[in-house]
XYZ file of C-alpha atoms in Angstrom:
750
model
C 243.869 48.183 -71.197
C 242.035 49.157 -67.841
C 238.558 50.482 -68.330
C 238.017 54.113 -66.720
C 234.235 52.948 -65.736
C 232.405 49.695 -65.614
C 228.523 49.529 -65.902
C 228.176 49.824 -62.518
C 229.656 53.145 -62.279
C 227.699 56.603 -62.109
C 226.890 58.186 -64.942
C 228.471 61.227 -63.950
C 231.678 59.459 -64.488
C 231.369 59.229 -68.242
C 229.111 61.954 -69.422
C 229.952 64.607 -67.174
C 227.375 65.854 -64.215
C 224.911 68.234 -65.593
C 224.019 65.374 -68.355
C 224.162 62.906 -65.937
C 221.845 64.797 -63.379
C 218.969 65.545 -66.312
C 219.501 61.517 -67.135
C 218.861 60.937 -63.482
C 216.092 63.306 -62.667
C 214.311 63.031 -66.078
C 214.900 59.073 -67.411
C 216.112 57.643 -63.996
C 219.374 56.396 -65.789
C 221.813 56.669 -62.950
C 224.659 54.457 -63.907
C 226.608 53.589 -66.984
C 224.580 50.032 -67.596
C 221.588 52.182 -67.221
C 222.527 54.245 -70.133
C 223.891 51.075 -72.522
C 220.337 49.268 -71.628
C 218.263 52.775 -72.394
C 217.483 50.949 -75.933
C 216.466 52.990 -79.103
C 212.415 52.905 -79.609
C 212.872 52.896 -82.853
C 215.335 53.406 -86.109
C 214.889 55.653 -89.174
C 216.193 55.006 -92.578
C 217.402 56.958 -95.331
C 213.892 57.289 -97.439
C 211.889 56.420 -94.889
C 209.569 58.611 -92.800
C 207.510 58.432 -89.631
C 203.932 57.336 -89.952
C 202.769 60.752 -88.551
C 199.413 59.904 -88.529
C 200.101 57.635 -85.828
C 201.540 59.684 -83.333
C 200.056 59.531 -79.947
C 198.685 62.334 -77.924
C 200.143 63.986 -75.162
C 202.913 62.118 -75.506
C 206.733 63.063 -76.323
C 207.802 61.905 -79.386
C 210.969 62.220 -81.978
C 210.394 62.202 -85.730
C 212.296 62.351 -88.676
C 210.311 64.287 -91.611
C 210.418 66.235 -94.685
C 209.564 70.334 -94.487
C 206.581 71.001 -96.674
C 205.750 74.576 -95.735
C 206.844 77.425 -93.511
C 204.717 80.530 -92.885
C 205.037 83.393 -90.764
C 201.565 84.938 -89.417
C 201.272 88.112 -87.712
C 198.676 88.715 -84.877
C 197.517 91.220 -82.127
C 197.578 94.430 -84.422
C 201.075 92.903 -85.892
C 202.904 92.933 -82.423
C 202.783 89.160 -82.310
C 204.676 86.651 -84.851
C 203.883 82.798 -85.064
C 205.656 80.547 -87.328
C 203.954 77.458 -88.912
C 206.083 75.086 -90.118
C 204.290 71.716 -91.639
C 206.498 68.694 -92.156
C 204.950 65.529 -93.758
C 205.555 61.908 -94.674
C 202.832 61.129 -97.356
C 200.592 59.290 -94.404
C 199.794 62.851 -92.687
C 201.264 66.125 -91.500
C 202.266 67.513 -88.603
C 202.445 71.278 -87.934
C 205.292 72.971 -85.940
C 204.520 76.013 -84.425
C 207.044 78.696 -82.467
C 206.046 81.654 -81.345
C 207.927 85.386 -80.570
C 210.798 87.057 -81.970
C 212.549 83.514 -82.424
C 209.814 83.039 -85.450
C 211.842 84.343 -88.100
C 215.224 83.029 -86.643
C 213.655 79.378 -87.159
C 212.163 80.291 -90.494
C 215.861 80.612 -92.069
C 216.328 77.267 -90.991
C 213.266 75.792 -91.590
C 212.941 75.816 -95.404
C 210.870 73.501 -97.581
C 212.533 70.446 -98.705
C 214.893 70.064 -95.681
C 214.746 67.174 -93.476
C 215.413 66.617 -89.645
C 214.619 65.337 -86.752
C 211.713 66.939 -84.593
C 211.051 66.909 -80.769
C 208.314 67.912 -78.641
C 205.174 66.887 -77.062
C 202.145 66.100 -79.625
C 198.960 68.184 -78.793
C 195.891 69.220 -81.030
C 194.954 72.884 -81.584
C 192.301 73.520 -84.480
C 191.706 69.675 -85.125
C 195.173 69.645 -86.294
C 197.964 67.580 -84.595
C 201.165 69.895 -83.597
C 204.373 70.456 -81.749
C 204.748 73.799 -79.912
C 208.304 75.124 -79.858
C 209.945 72.049 -80.237
C 213.485 71.102 -80.323
C 215.306 70.115 -83.640
C 218.177 68.686 -85.689
C 218.399 69.423 -89.337
C 219.914 66.530 -91.274
C 222.237 68.819 -93.352
C 224.668 68.438 -96.109
C 227.823 69.730 -95.087
C 229.821 67.282 -92.959
C 231.803 69.526 -91.136
C 228.621 70.839 -89.058
C 227.020 68.921 -86.536
C 223.832 68.464 -88.689
C 225.749 67.141 -91.590
C 227.983 65.061 -89.074
C 224.035 64.044 -87.820
C 223.158 63.401 -91.504
C 226.300 61.648 -92.515
C 225.917 59.247 -89.749
C 222.248 58.964 -90.841
C 223.486 57.807 -94.172
C 225.832 55.081 -92.799
C 223.198 53.151 -90.633
C 220.134 53.261 -89.330
C 219.435 56.495 -87.036
C 218.687 55.529 -83.170
C 215.650 57.315 -81.767
C 215.691 56.822 -78.054
C 213.067 57.398 -75.538
C 213.609 61.069 -74.155
C 211.799 64.215 -73.195
C 211.461 67.449 -73.168
C 214.893 68.250 -71.147
C 217.134 66.214 -73.374
C 216.403 64.907 -76.725
C 216.957 61.773 -78.697
C 219.918 62.658 -80.437
C 221.535 64.206 -76.882
C 220.953 60.734 -75.622
C 222.620 59.271 -78.529
C 225.604 61.386 -78.363
C 226.125 60.407 -74.677
C 225.520 56.742 -75.626
C 228.202 57.257 -78.339
C 230.908 58.633 -75.747
C 230.192 55.619 -73.388
C 230.633 53.317 -76.350
C 233.877 54.614 -77.492
C 235.483 54.737 -74.598
C 234.359 51.224 -73.842
C 235.249 49.636 -76.890
C 238.591 51.294 -76.642
C 239.180 49.333 -73.333
C 238.515 45.970 -74.954
C 235.423 46.023 -72.784
C 236.958 45.455 -70.028
C 234.271 46.876 -67.935
C 231.397 45.136 -69.076
C 230.823 41.598 -67.827
C 228.136 38.996 -69.348
C 225.606 38.127 -67.114
C 224.479 34.855 -69.671
C 226.736 31.680 -68.476
C 228.805 30.726 -71.532
C 227.144 27.209 -72.043
C 223.859 28.947 -72.444
C 225.149 31.663 -74.948
C 227.026 29.017 -77.105
C 223.424 26.549 -76.971
C 221.795 29.378 -78.038
C 224.030 30.730 -80.755
C 224.092 33.934 -79.261
C 226.137 37.511 -79.752
C 228.462 38.093 -77.119
C 227.429 41.037 -75.273
C 229.686 43.908 -76.251
C 228.276 43.230 -80.247
C 224.719 43.067 -78.969
C 225.449 46.798 -77.282
C 227.224 47.758 -80.467
C 224.448 46.215 -82.815
C 221.232 48.163 -80.721
C 223.009 51.229 -80.495
C 224.748 51.398 -83.904
C 223.095 48.764 -86.266
C 224.002 49.171 -90.015
C 221.977 46.518 -91.373
C 218.455 45.125 -89.771
C 219.937 41.723 -89.830
C 222.780 43.037 -87.320
C 219.956 44.677 -85.279
C 218.007 41.626 -85.019
C 220.854 39.682 -83.839
C 221.581 42.060 -81.163
C 218.138 42.185 -80.063
C 217.738 38.342 -79.717
C 220.808 38.476 -77.601
C 219.180 41.295 -75.311
C 215.777 39.651 -75.221
C 217.752 36.720 -73.633
C 219.680 38.567 -71.142
C 215.889 40.061 -69.943
C 214.435 37.192 -69.867
C 216.793 34.833 -68.026
C 217.898 37.616 -65.680
C 214.325 37.568 -64.759
C 213.545 34.059 -64.718
C 216.551 33.163 -62.327
C 214.961 36.064 -60.228
C 211.659 34.087 -59.722
C 213.206 30.777 -59.657
C 215.247 31.933 -56.676
C 211.746 33.086 -55.583
C 210.237 29.613 -56.239
C 213.208 27.493 -54.801
C 212.906 29.542 -51.185
C 209.320 29.380 -51.062
C 209.246 25.322 -51.397
C 211.835 25.209 -48.339
C 209.232 27.008 -46.117
C 207.225 24.644 -44.075
C 203.433 25.296 -43.826
C 200.384 23.348 -41.906
C 198.772 20.854 -43.969
C 195.112 21.638 -44.320
C 193.456 18.483 -46.023
C 189.726 18.981 -45.563
C 187.955 15.700 -43.988
C 185.592 13.439 -44.978
C 181.844 14.474 -43.871
C 182.850 17.348 -42.868
C 181.690 21.499 -43.761
C 182.901 21.156 -47.476
C 180.926 18.075 -48.140
C 178.119 19.574 -46.184
C 178.528 22.599 -48.627
C 178.852 20.695 -51.904
C 175.760 18.393 -51.237
C 173.789 21.559 -50.925
C 174.678 23.614 -54.003
C 171.750 23.481 -56.260
C 174.273 23.239 -59.663
C 176.512 20.937 -60.858
C 180.210 22.113 -60.772
C 182.256 22.590 -64.146
C 184.815 20.285 -65.214
C 187.094 23.413 -64.679
C 186.258 24.192 -61.325
C 186.320 20.576 -60.364
C 189.836 20.142 -61.831
C 191.187 23.441 -60.139
C 189.498 22.509 -56.849
C 191.379 19.178 -57.016
C 194.701 20.995 -57.498
C 194.271 23.726 -54.851
C 193.285 20.431 -52.783
C 196.455 18.644 -53.518
C 198.583 21.447 -52.277
C 196.481 22.567 -49.458
C 197.785 18.828 -47.933
C 201.020 19.330 -48.147
C 203.702 20.755 -45.914
C 205.070 23.622 -47.981
C 202.831 26.962 -48.676
C 200.791 26.892 -51.881
C 201.676 29.703 -53.971
C 198.697 29.621 -56.644
C 197.024 32.073 -59.127
C 193.753 31.560 -60.062
C 192.770 33.448 -63.145
C 189.594 32.870 -65.091
C 186.991 34.724 -67.591
C 184.474 36.939 -66.015
C 181.730 34.963 -64.602
C 183.561 31.816 -64.548
C 183.091 30.961 -61.135
C 186.535 31.806 -59.186
C 184.555 32.865 -55.986
C 182.924 29.382 -55.730
C 186.174 27.690 -55.922
C 188.173 29.787 -53.738
C 185.339 29.522 -50.924
C 185.611 25.674 -51.346
C 189.279 26.279 -50.403
C 188.600 28.054 -47.693
C 186.130 25.679 -46.165
C 188.689 22.947 -46.790
C 191.105 24.909 -44.419
C 188.053 25.221 -41.894
C 187.688 21.580 -42.167
C 191.321 21.234 -41.293
C 190.710 23.140 -38.048
C 192.401 26.652 -39.812
C 190.785 29.736 -40.664
C 191.010 31.517 -44.194
C 190.630 35.853 -45.233
C 189.608 36.960 -48.082
C 191.046 40.083 -48.986
C 188.768 42.550 -51.487
C 189.755 45.689 -52.432
C 186.547 47.626 -52.036
C 183.733 47.842 -49.357
C 181.602 47.313 -51.949
C 183.042 44.206 -53.183
C 183.725 43.004 -49.757
C 180.014 43.224 -48.658
C 179.138 41.843 -51.897
C 181.761 38.677 -51.331
C 180.193 38.284 -47.504
C 176.372 38.707 -49.186
C 176.767 36.063 -51.577
C 179.107 33.492 -49.672
C 176.405 33.660 -46.672
C 174.030 33.170 -48.731
C 175.363 30.165 -50.373
C 176.332 28.638 -47.419
C 173.054 29.151 -45.668
C 172.716 28.059 -42.060
C 176.504 26.823 -42.525
C 177.452 30.152 -42.105
C 176.025 30.460 -38.837
C 178.146 27.973 -36.725
C 177.582 28.335 -32.801
C 174.328 30.189 -33.171
C 170.898 29.058 -32.732
C 169.502 27.448 -35.747
C 173.341 27.328 -37.393
C 174.068 23.564 -38.516
C 176.202 21.471 -36.781
C 179.121 21.715 -38.889
C 179.313 25.195 -39.912
C 181.284 27.895 -38.922
C 181.042 31.946 -38.624
C 181.441 34.285 -41.238
C 182.706 37.611 -40.571
C 183.083 40.599 -42.409
C 185.604 43.532 -41.355
C 186.045 46.838 -43.162
C 187.155 50.484 -42.212
C 183.458 51.757 -41.907
C 182.140 49.561 -39.411
C 180.992 50.830 -36.062
C 182.875 50.078 -32.702
C 180.517 47.314 -31.422
C 180.595 45.238 -34.877
C 184.044 45.878 -35.284
C 184.752 44.761 -31.679
C 182.820 41.651 -32.446
C 184.646 40.667 -35.560
C 187.695 41.129 -34.098
C 186.876 38.349 -30.733
C 185.809 36.119 -33.384
C 188.773 36.107 -35.675
C 191.088 36.096 -31.942
C 188.970 32.948 -30.753
C 188.566 31.233 -33.753
C 185.073 31.648 -34.195
C 184.547 32.765 -37.369
C 186.404 30.339 -39.829
C 185.783 32.533 -42.780
C 186.860 36.271 -42.631
C 186.062 38.545 -45.286
C 187.461 42.501 -45.356
C 189.211 45.149 -46.894
C 192.411 47.009 -46.269
C 190.867 47.131 -42.221
C 192.120 43.322 -41.944
C 195.664 43.964 -41.959
C 195.684 46.650 -39.426
C 197.684 45.718 -36.358
C 194.901 45.197 -33.879
C 193.229 42.021 -36.073
C 194.711 38.809 -34.626
C 193.792 35.278 -36.083
C 193.699 31.902 -33.880
C 195.232 29.937 -36.703
C 195.300 31.727 -40.274
C 195.830 29.210 -42.973
C 194.803 30.794 -45.968
C 195.005 33.918 -47.561
C 192.675 34.455 -50.628
C 193.683 37.817 -52.831
C 190.683 38.937 -55.025
C 191.608 41.236 -57.825
C 195.455 40.898 -56.557
C 196.270 44.070 -58.946
C 194.431 46.382 -56.845
C 196.956 45.776 -53.925
C 200.139 46.835 -52.877
C 202.691 44.255 -51.858
C 203.082 45.481 -48.401
C 199.047 44.746 -47.829
C 199.170 41.394 -48.993
C 202.230 40.904 -47.027
C 200.678 42.310 -43.606
C 197.453 39.715 -43.863
C 200.107 37.036 -44.416
C 202.148 37.582 -41.174
C 199.597 37.358 -38.966
C 199.792 33.050 -39.537
C 202.071 31.610 -36.880
C 203.480 29.522 -39.871
C 203.275 30.767 -43.583
C 199.743 30.252 -44.634
C 199.103 29.108 -48.133
C 197.939 31.722 -50.562
C 195.617 32.050 -53.260
C 195.703 34.789 -55.747
C 192.314 35.612 -57.994
C 192.306 37.861 -60.920
C 189.305 38.177 -63.299
C 191.741 39.645 -65.862
C 192.547 36.582 -68.313
C 196.515 36.868 -68.708
C 198.249 35.226 -71.622
C 200.718 31.860 -70.529
C 203.735 34.306 -70.780
C 202.631 36.752 -68.615
C 201.826 34.480 -66.247
C 205.247 33.403 -66.648
C 207.019 36.678 -66.028
C 204.811 38.995 -63.853
C 203.575 35.936 -61.719
C 206.470 33.588 -62.424
C 206.756 32.315 -58.749
C 203.175 31.044 -58.875
C 201.707 28.047 -59.965
C 198.818 29.074 -62.641
C 195.394 27.695 -62.865
C 192.818 28.634 -65.139
C 189.106 28.479 -65.424
C 188.148 28.671 -69.096
C 184.461 28.079 -69.218
C 181.042 29.682 -68.140
C 179.179 27.953 -65.979
C 175.682 26.403 -67.603
C 172.829 28.815 -67.758
C 175.088 31.944 -68.468
C 173.480 34.156 -71.236
C 175.496 35.737 -74.256
C 176.377 39.112 -74.157
C 175.903 41.435 -77.246
C 178.134 44.286 -77.394
C 178.328 47.516 -79.800
C 180.062 50.641 -80.263
C 177.770 53.550 -80.143
C 179.441 56.584 -81.959
C 177.571 59.380 -80.222
C 179.897 62.155 -82.195
C 178.999 60.727 -85.957
C 175.550 59.620 -84.952
C 173.930 61.056 -81.770
C 170.689 59.286 -82.852
C 172.340 55.755 -81.788
C 172.911 57.538 -78.515
C 168.880 57.800 -78.188
C 168.125 54.448 -79.776
C 170.931 53.389 -76.890
C 168.676 54.789 -74.036
C 165.386 53.243 -75.956
C 167.345 50.090 -75.560
C 167.631 50.646 -71.770
C 164.009 51.676 -71.233
C 162.929 48.265 -72.999
C 165.302 46.164 -71.125
C 163.453 48.142 -67.621
C 159.944 47.490 -69.121
C 160.934 44.032 -69.266
C 161.437 43.622 -65.881
C 165.193 44.175 -66.152
C 167.749 46.353 -64.712
C 170.809 48.548 -66.376
C 173.900 49.886 -65.300
C 175.630 53.249 -66.712
C 179.070 53.777 -66.153
C 180.757 57.125 -66.031
C 184.786 57.611 -66.285
C 184.468 60.327 -63.040
C 182.115 60.992 -60.029
C 181.769 65.070 -60.619
C 182.313 68.107 -59.534
C 182.163 68.999 -56.029
C 184.528 71.673 -54.407
C 184.969 69.616 -51.344
C 185.948 66.437 -53.109
C 189.784 66.403 -52.164
C 188.633 66.709 -48.341
C 186.433 63.928 -48.548
C 188.974 61.808 -50.207
C 191.701 62.979 -47.981
C 189.518 61.554 -44.929
C 188.342 58.253 -46.981
C 190.020 55.078 -44.958
C 193.032 54.303 -46.045
C 192.935 51.910 -49.593
C 189.326 52.147 -50.019
C 187.987 52.818 -53.679
C 189.947 55.205 -55.681
C 187.344 56.489 -58.002
C 188.207 58.801 -61.041
C 189.244 62.570 -59.883
C 185.620 64.017 -58.801
C 187.205 67.797 -59.607
C 187.965 67.001 -62.944
C 188.244 70.199 -64.882
C 185.953 71.119 -67.787
C 188.611 71.317 -70.192
C 191.268 68.942 -70.380
C 194.960 70.411 -71.598
C 194.700 68.414 -74.530
C 191.290 70.683 -75.560
C 189.102 67.347 -75.050
C 186.280 67.458 -72.938
C 186.402 66.657 -69.933
C 185.248 63.185 -69.066
C 181.376 62.473 -68.042
C 180.535 62.298 -64.834
C 178.208 60.393 -62.550
C 176.008 63.134 -60.792
C 175.614 65.166 -64.067
C 175.095 62.060 -66.137
C 172.441 60.352 -63.333
C 170.762 63.940 -63.397
C 170.459 64.381 -67.204
C 168.882 60.716 -67.438
C 166.265 61.445 -64.733
C 165.161 64.602 -66.166
C 165.277 63.378 -69.813
C 165.482 59.982 -71.809
C 164.961 57.767 -68.640
C 162.650 60.074 -66.956
C 160.130 58.254 -64.839
C 162.686 55.437 -64.175
C 164.074 54.679 -60.403
C 167.814 56.286 -60.909
C 170.389 55.540 -58.580
C 173.946 56.711 -58.110
C 176.998 54.710 -56.405
C 180.667 56.119 -56.561
C 183.602 55.263 -54.012
C 182.957 59.033 -52.087
C 179.836 57.987 -50.544
C 179.417 57.296 -47.065
C 179.673 53.204 -46.749
C 176.282 52.584 -45.523
C 174.953 54.482 -48.020
C 176.759 52.467 -50.962
C 175.695 49.336 -48.956
C 171.926 50.362 -49.257
C 172.195 51.197 -52.657
C 173.816 47.908 -53.807
C 170.954 46.037 -51.838
C 167.706 48.090 -53.285
C 169.422 47.725 -56.982
C 169.942 43.638 -55.780
C 166.456 43.294 -54.757
C 165.105 45.177 -58.134
C 164.084 48.507 -56.095
C 166.279 50.332 -58.481
C 166.097 50.576 -62.519
C 169.218 51.932 -63.466
C 172.415 52.465 -61.563
C 174.753 55.077 -62.810
C 177.715 54.168 -61.012
C 181.964 54.549 -61.686
C 183.948 51.488 -62.011
C 183.271 50.804 -58.281
C 181.035 48.216 -59.583
C 184.106 46.517 -62.021
C 184.338 43.660 -60.357
C 182.533 40.953 -58.158
C 179.124 43.008 -57.995
C 176.551 40.287 -59.015
C 172.872 40.848 -60.092
C 171.663 38.286 -62.201
C 168.455 40.418 -63.101
C 170.990 43.619 -64.444
C 170.941 42.820 -68.437
C 171.971 46.301 -70.067
C 175.238 48.198 -69.461
C 175.926 51.801 -71.009
C 179.599 52.870 -70.680
C 179.964 56.245 -71.299
C 183.115 57.598 -72.642
C 183.987 53.877 -72.846
C 187.652 55.156 -74.713
C 188.479 56.582 -71.702
C 188.806 52.871 -70.277
C 191.051 50.071 -70.980
C 190.762 47.071 -72.735
C 190.939 44.622 -69.813
C 188.531 47.054 -67.626
C 185.869 47.047 -70.258
C 185.746 43.598 -70.180
C 185.597 43.411 -66.632
C 182.977 46.087 -66.594
C 180.622 44.185 -69.507
C 180.833 41.069 -67.300
C 178.736 42.360 -64.828
C 175.495 41.903 -67.293
C 174.539 38.944 -68.679
C 174.637 36.772 -65.149
C 171.347 35.286 -65.314
C 169.283 33.680 -67.642
C 168.270 36.670 -69.980
C 170.797 37.800 -72.804
C 173.022 40.720 -71.862
C 173.869 43.859 -73.824
C 176.941 46.279 -73.413
C 176.851 49.525 -75.232
C 180.111 51.147 -75.633
C 179.294 54.831 -76.055
C 182.496 57.108 -77.510
C 183.180 60.168 -79.267
C 186.573 58.670 -80.563
C 187.280 59.595 -84.268
C 186.299 56.369 -86.626
C 189.945 55.792 -87.572
C 191.364 56.466 -84.232
C 193.270 53.705 -81.932
C 190.756 54.791 -79.018
C 188.044 53.319 -81.693
C 189.847 50.068 -82.801
C 190.098 49.468 -78.850
C 186.403 49.460 -78.615
C 185.689 47.647 -81.912
C 188.103 44.559 -80.364
C 186.088 44.843 -77.555
C 182.533 44.689 -78.893
C 184.230 41.748 -81.372
C 184.686 39.061 -78.820
C 183.985 38.042 -75.449
C 187.132 36.236 -75.197
C 189.247 37.505 -72.322
C 192.727 36.005 -73.421
C 192.403 37.333 -76.918
C 191.547 41.101 -75.193
C 194.470 40.561 -73.053
C 196.876 40.245 -75.805
C 195.275 42.895 -77.445
C 195.687 45.055 -74.540
C 199.318 44.169 -74.170
C 200.130 44.827 -77.490
C 198.796 48.493 -77.395
C 200.748 49.209 -74.125
C 204.022 48.408 -72.228
C 204.012 45.428 -69.948
C 204.977 47.746 -67.079
C 207.483 46.974 -64.643
C 207.262 43.316 -64.066
C 209.251 43.659 -60.930
C 207.659 46.400 -59.531
C 204.089 47.305 -57.734
C 202.761 48.765 -61.076
C 202.001 46.392 -63.295
C 201.114 48.465 -66.221
C 202.472 51.530 -67.906
C 205.461 53.356 -66.059
C 209.401 52.541 -66.776
C 209.342 48.760 -67.593
C 212.083 46.173 -66.402
C 211.419 45.000 -69.933
C 213.300 47.015 -72.718
C 213.328 44.755 -75.850
C 211.538 41.737 -74.350
C 207.666 41.479 -75.056
C 205.995 38.855 -73.552
C 203.195 38.809 -76.128
C 205.656 37.775 -78.902
C 208.570 36.316 -77.164
C 206.529 33.214 -75.435
C 208.769 30.493 -76.607
C 211.772 32.430 -75.650
C 210.427 32.971 -72.272
C 209.612 29.441 -71.888
C 213.133 28.262 -72.750
C 214.486 30.852 -70.195
C 212.261 29.415 -67.516
C 213.653 26.141 -67.953
C 217.370 27.320 -68.343
C 216.688 29.307 -65.368
C 215.236 26.483 -63.169
C 217.880 24.014 -64.090
C 220.705 26.827 -62.990
C 219.115 27.410 -60.029
C 218.269 23.564 -59.150
C 222.590 23.190 -60.102
C 223.945 26.253 -58.257
C 221.250 28.288 -56.122
C 223.731 30.619 -54.884
C 225.100 31.211 -58.218
C 228.487 30.865 -56.739
C 229.693 30.013 -60.535
C 228.138 32.982 -62.120
C 229.507 35.925 -60.160
C 228.553 38.409 -63.495
C 224.863 36.943 -62.926
C 224.851 37.421 -59.502
C 225.695 41.426 -59.917
C 223.689 41.754 -62.418
C 220.703 40.243 -60.139
C 221.590 42.906 -57.453
C 221.471 45.401 -59.309
C 218.137 44.394 -60.827
C 216.994 43.474 -57.399
C 217.477 46.772 -55.466
C 215.891 46.945 -52.317
C 211.955 47.749 -53.434
C 212.030 44.989 -56.295
C 214.124 42.296 -53.628
C 210.938 43.362 -51.260
C 208.010 42.815 -54.010
C 209.845 39.279 -54.905
C 209.966 38.357 -50.915
C 206.318 39.445 -50.232
C 205.180 37.478 -53.315
């Protein structure tokens, strides 16, 4: 039988125009295949109720629960009515609230003892979790009505609960999925092609795709569901790894200029002057990089490691090797503060080797140029001339490096620091300034589990620095429960005073800058791509009733007049003029500022060894990896570091659990796994690498490590045998659908 539509057909062919429009506009589901691969978030069973205690705030949820109580209240002298319905699951309670004339109608339906599905956005009112005007469908007893049919389906199999939204509830999505499945099943699945090679399916003993789709949308047993999920995980892992394997192959076919360091050159002179010994990891990773730089195809390498593990030194040695070979190297930093910090530390480490061509400069030296968006015209013109003439072998800059006016004599290496802070177009624009494809070194101080590296960075070889240089001090971390134990916060400020009295310095970090009516205009006029601090004009109270995040300007003023009175307190944030930011950082580095109150502009790269204490205000507003990054700003010298995570989060909350995890360990790789377990992996083929809609629907990079590794091997073997996928037309079709113009561009640009 001929199928009326295929997985590539528009959804309007299957579910009607109005439903298709809502699915497209609200959930980005546009084809029949998109709907079939919109898998349930979870499943409910008879006798199993949702854990209401674990509901996420501010998210749209669907719960299956039992009504415990329903009461109508009047207010405004009897003119207003409010229906409050309490549903329970044994672990907690949730309140459903209805206002107005519909209250009595809902009261007649929502009777104690009945069960149903309830959908809405979770909020808090008077310390109670609630859904305001939720959509609902009762699980009734009469099989002739819609609710009864839902209950009967619920009794026969697991009940799928789909990712939904206000405009379309989970049960309506389920109805659309059922419609599509019925039609395709009647057509003997003629419109569904299988992207997995038959030999791979047989070797892994995987279900055929139609059975897997039925098993994930209509499971009758947990065993059937697990078999379906295993098959669909292979679909995701294999298709993604094939895309990355094709990218690795195309990179390997490019030709680059070999950049081997010469003996007795700049690198040798630099190494001879180092006042310390490289760690074994730094030597090993440097040798990996030098071997690839010496080949005639472009290096594509990810350098990751713990905060303070010495990645910048490894990158600098790679840049000096390229200069030795007659080329130039560019380091792209995400902020002016970090670019200036890199420039200061690199020129300091190099000494007269950074003064090539200048009076008193070393014979083997080169110039180290700085290029940022806020530089004056004379300084900018001088830097541009040094780049185009080749006088500057090393250039450090922000997004200003990618402007059309910037020209290099011979760009041989691009180093991207904190890659997650850049869009792919920016990285590509810098790489395009080379006559031949340059070598690429991507650095991240956020440790990444092996499976994430194989997915998010699957076209890059990976180097890991997992040891700290000698002399680094341990960092003690503690959670300060400010709401429950305010005297703990008083003690935190006393500890800061003690550190300053001992001759050290401290950071205080806040989530946002501070209220300023001109903030929007100031931010709009800032150089493109420069520091993106938290919203300067955040409201005093958020939609969920919580206090607005603490601000740098407010906290700094309060500390200077209160617990830290008499200390030298300064502020740093992305809305300040570049010269002012640089001046503050110079004074802090010189010990002229005792306490620096800042936003996350100091998150990466800032290196002040004398800073030993950090207090993070509203620490629950930051992510796990971000807190680990911030903590890495202290303990960089010989004195022990101290990090205090101040939070008003409840002791039993998920936010508090995150903070406890950060306080418990300094292992960034363990924290990165915790971070991934608590949030979605993100769209690994898109620019955003956290949150948002993900290409991964059933695959979990933390849990499915072995499967991903097997899929990578199988994909690499397939591309080696059949690089154009001539023998796998269905796989090629799926890849074409996955790699739309934006994502294909992402892979092409690396």
